[in-house]
Short mmCIF file of C-alpha atoms in Angstrom, two decimals:
data_model
loop_
_atom_site.label_atom_id
_atom_site.label_comp_id
_atom_site.label_asym_id
_atom_site.label_seq_id
_atom_site.Cartn_x
_atom_site.Cartn_y
_atom_site.Cartn_z
CA MET W 1 88.30 -80.94 83.23
CA GLN W 2 85.80 -79.68 80.30
CA ASN W 3 84.57 -83.24 80.09
CA GLU W 4 83.43 -83.11 83.55
CA ARG W 5 82.09 -79.98 83.53
CA ILE W 6 79.81 -80.94 80.80
CA ARG W 7 78.73 -84.01 81.62
CA PRO W 8 76.22 -83.07 83.93
CA LEU W 9 74.80 -80.75 81.15
CA LYS W 10 74.37 -83.42 78.85
CA TYR W 11 71.58 -85.11 80.32
CA LEU W 12 69.34 -82.06 81.58
CA PRO W 13 67.13 -82.15 78.60
CA ALA W 14 66.10 -85.81 79.05
CA ILE W 15 65.86 -85.28 82.85
CA THR W 16 63.72 -82.29 81.96
CA THR W 17 61.33 -84.18 79.52
CA ALA W 18 61.73 -87.22 82.21
CA ALA W 19 60.59 -84.77 85.32
CA ALA W 20 57.62 -83.05 83.29
CA LEU W 21 56.29 -86.33 81.91
CA MET W 22 56.45 -87.51 85.53
CA LEU W 23 54.50 -84.31 86.96
CA ILE W 24 51.77 -84.82 84.27
CA ALA W 25 51.33 -88.63 85.22
CA ALA W 26 51.34 -87.51 89.10
CA GLY W 27 48.98 -84.58 87.80
CA LEU W 28 46.61 -87.14 85.92
CA TRP W 29 46.89 -89.42 89.11
CA ALA W 30 45.41 -86.69 91.44
CA GLY W 31 43.00 -85.79 88.91
CA GLU W 32 44.17 -82.64 87.97
CA ALA W 33 42.97 -82.86 84.53
CA ARG W 34 39.73 -83.18 85.35
CA ASP W 35 39.74 -79.83 87.57
CA VAL W 36 41.51 -78.03 84.26
CA TRP W 37 38.51 -79.21 82.14
CA GLN W 38 35.74 -78.13 84.57
CA LYS W 39 37.33 -74.67 84.97
CA ALA W 40 37.99 -74.30 81.48
CA VAL W 41 34.44 -75.14 80.46
CA SER W 42 32.74 -72.44 82.49
CA ILE W 43 33.12 -68.78 81.68
CA CYS W 44 35.55 -67.38 84.31
CA LEU W 45 34.15 -64.36 85.29
CA SER W 46 37.81 -62.94 86.59
CA CYS W 47 39.23 -63.68 83.25
CA ILE W 48 36.61 -61.58 81.28
CA GLY W 49 36.44 -58.72 84.02
CA ILE W 50 33.16 -59.35 85.50
CA GLY W 51 33.77 -60.79 89.28
CA MET T 1 61.85 -68.96 58.11
CA GLU T 2 59.73 -65.71 58.75
CA ARG T 3 56.64 -66.59 56.72
CA LEU T 4 56.89 -70.59 58.18
CA ARG T 5 56.94 -68.88 61.51
CA ARG T 6 54.15 -66.55 60.67
CA TYR T 7 52.03 -69.32 59.01
CA SER T 8 52.60 -71.30 62.36
CA GLN T 9 51.01 -68.44 64.67
CA TYR T 10 48.09 -68.28 62.32
CA PHE T 11 47.41 -71.72 62.30
CA PHE T 12 47.85 -71.96 65.78
CA ALA T 13 45.73 -68.96 66.82
CA ILE T 14 42.89 -70.51 64.46
CA VAL T 15 43.30 -74.27 65.53
CA ALA T 16 43.30 -73.01 69.33
CA ASN T 17 39.97 -70.94 68.50
CA SER T 18 38.51 -73.11 66.32
CA TYR T 19 35.00 -73.63 68.12
CA TRP T 20 32.84 -71.49 65.91
CA MET T 21 29.71 -72.94 66.93
CA PHE T 22 29.33 -71.06 69.78
CA PRO T 23 26.78 -68.59 68.80
CA TRP T 24 24.48 -71.35 68.44
CA LYS T 25 25.27 -74.27 70.84
CA GLY T 26 26.15 -72.12 73.71
CA PRO T 27 29.03 -69.58 74.64
CA ILE T 28 31.85 -72.07 75.56
CA TYR T 29 33.27 -75.02 74.21
CA ARG T 30 33.08 -78.26 76.52
CA GLY T 31 34.81 -81.07 74.78
CA VAL T 32 37.42 -83.20 75.67
CA ILE T 33 40.17 -81.15 73.94
CA LYS T 34 39.77 -78.69 77.23
CA HIS T 35 41.87 -81.09 79.25
CA VAL T 36 44.68 -80.05 76.96
CA CYS T 37 46.56 -76.71 78.23
CA LEU T 38 48.10 -74.92 75.14
CA PRO T 39 51.44 -73.23 76.13
CA GLY T 40 50.51 -69.74 74.56
CA LEU T 41 48.09 -66.95 76.23
CA ASN T 42 44.58 -67.91 74.72
CA CYS T 43 41.87 -67.54 77.21
CA TYR T 44 39.74 -70.69 77.72
CA SER T 45 36.86 -67.89 78.33
CA CYS T 46 36.95 -67.18 74.59
CA PRO T 47 33.89 -68.26 73.09
CA ALA T 48 35.79 -70.03 70.24
CA ALA T 49 38.59 -71.57 72.40
CA VAL T 50 39.06 -75.45 72.48
CA THR T 51 42.09 -75.40 74.96
CA ALA T 52 42.70 -74.67 78.09
CA CYS T 53 45.01 -71.63 79.39
CA PRO T 54 47.98 -73.09 81.56
CA LEU T 55 48.15 -69.45 83.39
CA GLY T 56 44.63 -69.59 84.43
CA ALA T 57 44.41 -73.39 85.32
CA LEU T 58 47.85 -73.16 87.57
CA GLN T 59 46.33 -70.01 89.35
CA ASN T 60 43.15 -71.82 89.97
CA PHE T 61 45.01 -74.84 91.55
CA LEU T 62 46.99 -72.43 93.95
CA ALA T 63 43.94 -70.64 94.91
CA THR T 64 42.31 -73.27 95.84
CA LEU T 65 45.06 -75.11 97.27
CA ARG T 66 44.30 -74.22 101.03
CA TYR T 67 40.51 -75.49 100.74
CA ASN T 68 41.82 -78.70 98.45
CA MET T 69 44.37 -79.33 101.57
CA SER T 70 41.61 -78.74 104.11
CA ALA T 71 39.62 -81.38 102.40
CA GLY T 72 42.31 -83.63 102.20
CA CYS T 73 43.24 -83.38 98.57
CA PHE T 74 46.57 -82.12 97.78
CA ARG T 75 46.71 -80.58 94.11
CA PRO T 76 49.04 -78.10 93.45
CA GLY T 77 49.04 -77.96 89.63
CA PHE T 78 51.45 -80.91 88.71
CA TYR T 79 49.38 -81.36 85.41
CA VAL T 80 50.10 -77.80 84.46
CA ILE T 81 53.60 -77.55 85.59
CA GLY T 82 54.14 -80.83 83.71
CA ALA T 83 52.83 -79.72 80.49
CA LEU T 84 54.53 -76.35 80.73
CA ALA T 85 58.04 -78.45 81.53
CA LEU T 86 57.16 -80.92 78.51
CA ALA T 87 56.90 -78.13 75.87
CA GLY T 88 59.85 -76.29 77.28
CA SER T 89 61.76 -79.34 77.64
CA PHE T 90 61.75 -79.59 73.85
CA VAL T 91 61.68 -76.42 72.41
CA GLY T 92 61.94 -73.87 75.39
CA ARG T 93 60.07 -70.46 74.89
CA MET T 94 59.50 -71.27 71.30
CA PRO T 95 55.79 -71.14 71.61
CA CYS T 96 56.13 -67.54 72.28
CA GLY T 97 57.35 -66.92 68.89
CA TRP T 98 55.51 -69.72 66.94
CA LEU T 99 52.21 -70.31 68.62
CA CYS T 100 51.03 -67.67 71.05
CA PRO T 101 47.80 -65.97 69.95
CA PHE T 102 48.71 -62.51 71.94
CA GLY T 103 51.96 -62.73 70.44
CA LEU T 104 50.53 -62.58 67.12
CA VAL T 105 48.28 -59.89 68.02
CA GLN T 106 51.20 -57.60 69.43
CA GLU T 107 53.45 -58.31 66.16
CA MET T 108 50.26 -57.07 63.92
CA MET T 109 50.13 -53.98 66.15
CA LEU T 110 53.91 -53.62 65.47
CA ARG T 111 53.24 -53.22 61.57
CA LEU T 112 51.32 -50.21 62.01
CA PRO T 113 53.37 -47.30 60.38
CA LEU T 114 54.07 -45.36 63.83
CA PRO T 115 57.83 -44.44 65.11
CA LYS T 116 59.27 -47.40 66.88
CA PHE T 117 61.26 -47.55 70.43
CA ARG T 118 63.15 -49.92 72.13
CA LEU T 119 62.42 -51.40 75.47
CA TRP T 120 64.65 -50.64 78.86
CA ARG T 121 66.51 -53.84 79.42
CA GLY T 122 65.67 -53.59 83.21
CA PHE T 123 61.90 -54.50 82.11
CA ARG T 124 63.37 -57.74 81.79
CA ILE T 125 62.59 -58.59 85.65
CA GLY T 126 59.11 -57.66 85.18
CA PRO T 127 57.57 -61.35 83.95
CA TYR T 128 59.35 -62.79 86.72
CA LEU T 129 57.57 -60.55 89.34
CA PHE T 130 54.38 -60.88 87.87
CA LEU T 131 54.74 -64.71 87.91
CA GLY T 132 55.87 -64.85 91.65
CA LEU T 133 53.21 -62.23 92.83
CA PHE T 134 50.37 -62.32 90.69
CA VAL T 135 50.55 -66.13 89.83
CA ILE T 136 51.84 -67.83 92.67
CA ILE T 137 52.08 -65.92 96.00
CA LEU T 138 49.16 -63.62 95.49
CA PRO T 139 46.81 -66.74 94.99
CA LEU T 140 48.29 -68.76 97.57
CA ALA T 141 48.54 -66.28 100.36
CA VAL T 142 45.51 -64.37 99.86
CA SER T 143 42.12 -66.35 100.71
CA ASP T 144 38.71 -65.89 102.15
CA ALA T 145 37.60 -68.03 105.40
CA ALA T 146 36.59 -71.01 103.31
CA GLY T 147 40.22 -71.07 101.57
CA PHE T 148 39.37 -69.88 98.27
CA GLY T 149 41.77 -67.55 96.58
CA ILE T 150 42.12 -65.25 93.86
CA THR T 151 43.18 -65.74 90.33
CA TRP T 152 45.01 -62.31 90.66
CA PHE T 153 46.89 -61.95 87.20
CA CYS T 154 43.71 -63.26 84.92
CA LYS T 155 41.53 -61.04 87.07
CA PHE T 156 43.63 -57.85 87.34
CA VAL T 157 46.15 -58.00 84.52
CA CYS T 158 45.65 -60.38 81.71
CA PRO T 159 45.02 -58.57 78.79
CA ALA T 160 44.27 -61.86 76.52
CA GLY T 161 41.34 -62.29 78.48
CA THR T 162 39.44 -59.07 78.02
CA LEU T 163 40.65 -59.40 74.25
CA GLU T 164 39.45 -63.03 73.78
CA GLY T 165 36.94 -63.40 76.50
CA GLY T 166 35.53 -60.32 77.76
CA ILE T 167 34.81 -58.04 74.70
CA PRO T 168 33.39 -61.00 72.43
CA LEU T 169 31.17 -62.46 75.49
CA LEU T 170 30.15 -58.96 76.86
CA LEU T 171 29.01 -58.24 73.12
CA MET T 172 27.18 -61.54 73.18
CA GLU T 173 25.79 -61.70 76.67
CA GLN T 174 23.76 -58.98 78.00
CA GLY T 175 23.32 -60.05 81.43
CA LEU T 176 26.93 -59.63 81.40
CA ARG T 177 26.90 -56.48 80.16
CA ARG T 178 24.83 -55.54 82.97
CA ALA T 179 27.30 -57.18 85.10
CA ALA T 180 30.34 -55.26 83.89
CA GLY T 181 31.67 -52.52 86.27
CA LEU T 182 34.88 -50.76 86.81
CA LEU T 183 37.12 -53.78 86.90
CA PHE T 184 36.01 -54.26 83.38
CA LEU T 185 36.69 -50.76 82.42
CA HIS T 186 40.28 -51.26 84.19
CA LYS T 187 41.06 -54.74 82.17
CA LEU T 188 39.77 -52.81 79.34
CA VAL T 189 42.16 -49.83 79.70
CA LEU T 190 44.95 -52.22 80.04
CA LEU T 191 44.53 -53.88 76.90
CA VAL T 192 44.33 -50.62 75.19
CA LEU T 193 47.18 -49.20 76.69
CA ILE T 194 49.41 -52.67 75.81
CA LEU T 195 47.80 -52.72 72.32
CA LEU T 196 48.86 -48.87 71.65
CA LEU T 197 52.35 -49.91 73.29
CA SER T 198 52.77 -52.69 71.05
CA ALA T 199 52.62 -50.46 67.80
CA VAL T 200 55.74 -48.59 68.86
CA ILE T 201 57.82 -51.33 70.94
CA SER T 202 58.23 -54.88 69.83
CA ARG T 203 56.13 -57.09 71.77
CA PRO T 204 56.10 -55.27 75.29
CA PHE T 205 53.61 -57.47 76.79
CA CYS T 206 55.99 -60.87 76.64
CA ARG T 207 58.82 -58.77 77.50
CA ALA T 208 57.91 -56.78 80.65
CA VAL T 209 54.61 -58.86 81.95
CA CYS T 210 54.00 -62.12 80.56
CA PRO T 211 54.57 -64.75 83.48
CA LEU T 212 54.20 -67.91 80.72
CA GLY T 213 56.98 -66.54 78.92
CA ALA T 214 59.06 -66.40 82.33
CA ILE T 215 58.11 -70.14 82.84
CA LEU T 216 59.06 -71.17 79.13
CA GLY T 217 62.07 -68.72 79.20
CA MET T 218 63.66 -71.13 82.13
CA PHE T 219 63.83 -73.73 80.06
CA ASN T 220 65.74 -71.84 77.22
CA ARG T 221 68.98 -73.36 78.34
CA LEU T 222 67.36 -76.70 79.41
CA SER T 223 65.42 -77.82 76.31
CA TRP T 224 66.43 -80.13 73.42
CA PHE T 225 66.45 -77.39 70.83
CA GLN T 226 69.46 -75.11 71.22
CA LEU T 227 70.86 -72.07 69.28
CA ARG T 228 74.58 -71.83 68.71
CA PHE T 229 76.50 -68.71 68.14
CA HIS T 230 79.74 -69.31 66.30
CA LYS T 231 81.62 -66.24 67.19
CA ASP T 232 84.41 -67.10 64.50
CA ARG T 233 81.74 -66.21 61.67
CA CYS T 234 80.56 -63.30 63.01
CA LEU T 235 80.97 -60.07 60.81
CA ASP T 236 79.81 -57.68 63.93
CA CYS T 237 76.88 -56.59 61.38
CA LYS T 238 74.27 -56.40 64.27
CA ALA T 239 71.73 -57.90 61.71
CA CYS T 240 70.82 -60.27 64.62
CA ASN T 241 70.35 -57.75 67.55
CA THR T 242 68.54 -55.24 64.96
CA ILE T 243 66.18 -57.76 63.98
CA CYS T 244 65.46 -59.62 67.26
CA PRO T 245 61.86 -58.72 68.61
CA THR T 246 63.32 -58.95 72.29
CA ASP T 247 66.53 -57.15 72.01
CA VAL T 248 68.57 -60.28 72.55
CA SER T 249 72.19 -59.02 72.16
CA PHE T 250 74.66 -61.95 71.94
CA PHE T 251 76.80 -60.98 69.31
CA ASP T 252 78.68 -59.05 71.77
CA GLY T 253 78.54 -61.06 74.62
CA ALA T 254 75.55 -59.09 76.76
CA ASP T 255 73.13 -61.70 76.50
CA ASP T 256 73.44 -65.58 75.99
CA ILE T 257 72.15 -66.84 72.70
CA ASN T 258 69.64 -69.12 74.63
CA SER T 259 68.68 -66.29 76.83
CA PRO T 260 65.31 -66.41 78.60
CA ALA T 261 64.42 -63.46 76.86
CA CYS T 262 64.66 -65.47 73.24
CA ILE T 263 61.43 -66.45 71.99
CA ARG T 264 63.22 -68.44 69.59
CA CYS T 265 61.77 -66.51 66.32
CA MET T 266 64.92 -67.51 64.44
CA ARG T 267 65.20 -64.44 62.45
CA CYS T 268 68.40 -64.10 63.51
CA VAL T 269 69.61 -67.46 61.71
CA ALA T 270 68.09 -66.19 58.41
CA ALA T 271 69.02 -62.53 59.09
CA CYS T 272 73.06 -63.42 59.66
CA PRO T 273 74.92 -63.11 56.59
CA GLY T 274 78.10 -65.08 57.87
CA GLY T 275 75.48 -68.11 58.90
CA SER T 276 77.13 -67.52 62.68
CA VAL T 277 73.82 -68.46 64.19
CA THR T 278 72.86 -72.58 63.91
CA ILE T 279 69.97 -74.38 65.33
CA GLU T 280 70.75 -78.03 67.30
CA PHE T 281 68.68 -80.48 68.81
CA GLY T 282 70.29 -82.17 71.34
CA PRO T 283 71.86 -81.57 75.23
CA ALA T 284 73.32 -78.41 76.01
CA LEU T 285 76.66 -78.59 76.07
CA GLU T 286 77.87 -76.02 78.62
CA PRO T 287 76.66 -74.23 81.95
CA ALA T 288 74.36 -71.83 81.98
CA THR T 289 76.83 -68.46 82.25
CA GLY T 290 76.38 -65.24 80.40
CA GLU T 291 78.69 -66.33 77.60
CA SER T 292 77.40 -67.39 74.27
CA ARG T 293 78.12 -71.00 72.97
CA THR T 294 80.95 -70.19 70.86
CA ASP T 295 84.07 -72.09 70.82
CA GLU T 296 85.18 -74.75 68.76
CA LYS T 297 86.05 -77.18 71.52
CA ASN T 298 82.34 -77.30 72.63
CA CYS T 299 81.78 -78.54 69.36
CA THR T 300 83.99 -81.02 69.54
CA CYS T 301 82.83 -82.39 72.67
CA HIS T 302 79.49 -82.24 71.38
CA THR T 303 80.64 -84.67 68.72
CA GLN T 304 82.93 -86.61 71.02
CA GLN T 305 80.23 -87.54 73.73
CA GLY T 306 77.38 -88.20 70.85
#
């Protein structure tokens, strides 16, 4: 009984890591890394409390 | 262990803010490393910052989602969510304790010789509220006619933006000083309040506000890195609870040892005289209930199942 309860959780970290890598790949494919860079290389006025 | 953690905090604070050419080459780093989202609260508008803030980037994706979709482009921030999930899947909320520059600032404030107080446990809901409302719902739901939303958390709350970006940039740029108004004053007051609270309460921002901690905390029970509490070795001395910067109380069963509130500073590992807290790097072995991972049966199962 306990093994049945435990088994699915055994793979959770691996599933989470795989899902994370797939999300990163999907983001890279969609060009999101470039969006992040574009936002990060200009002064964010709302972040610094100006606009 | 604590000394190692402190060095790690200094190391990452320096590495994440290592663009010291800003007085000569321009007020902000524009290199390739800014594609990388560091899983810590470090404003990308800090003149010395070389990495991107995941919280700011995520809000930006959500705030522009409506406009992007109208232009036939679906970019909800997979890259940022994936980067945070990747960090979380390995170590959970450990970046809060070992990497986050704003966590370091709060810990430095706590060293001031002032009376110390405990934070009411009910504030633990705060990070989830800020995450849901200021990071997700408001940037998505409130937008102008063109479909552009606002990065609500960055604009109205984030003290790291004021400390690392606002203050240095306003000191450097006369034009920005002229543009500063009530919003900057509001953020400055908030920053001062958080810093003052940090002097008397351990990490109040992390525990009651930080949406990044809320995201990473969700991975505490799913991560490869796990803490384990051996109840049979516990001496009930409460050393773990006394030393815990986020008041996680697992020795009495009030919290899970891998609670989302735990920033994995591992002070409890070092402080426990009975060695009842150990570190594992492997799959979680029991459901995420309120109970700690205590019994020896689970240990046996772990061995049997590899």
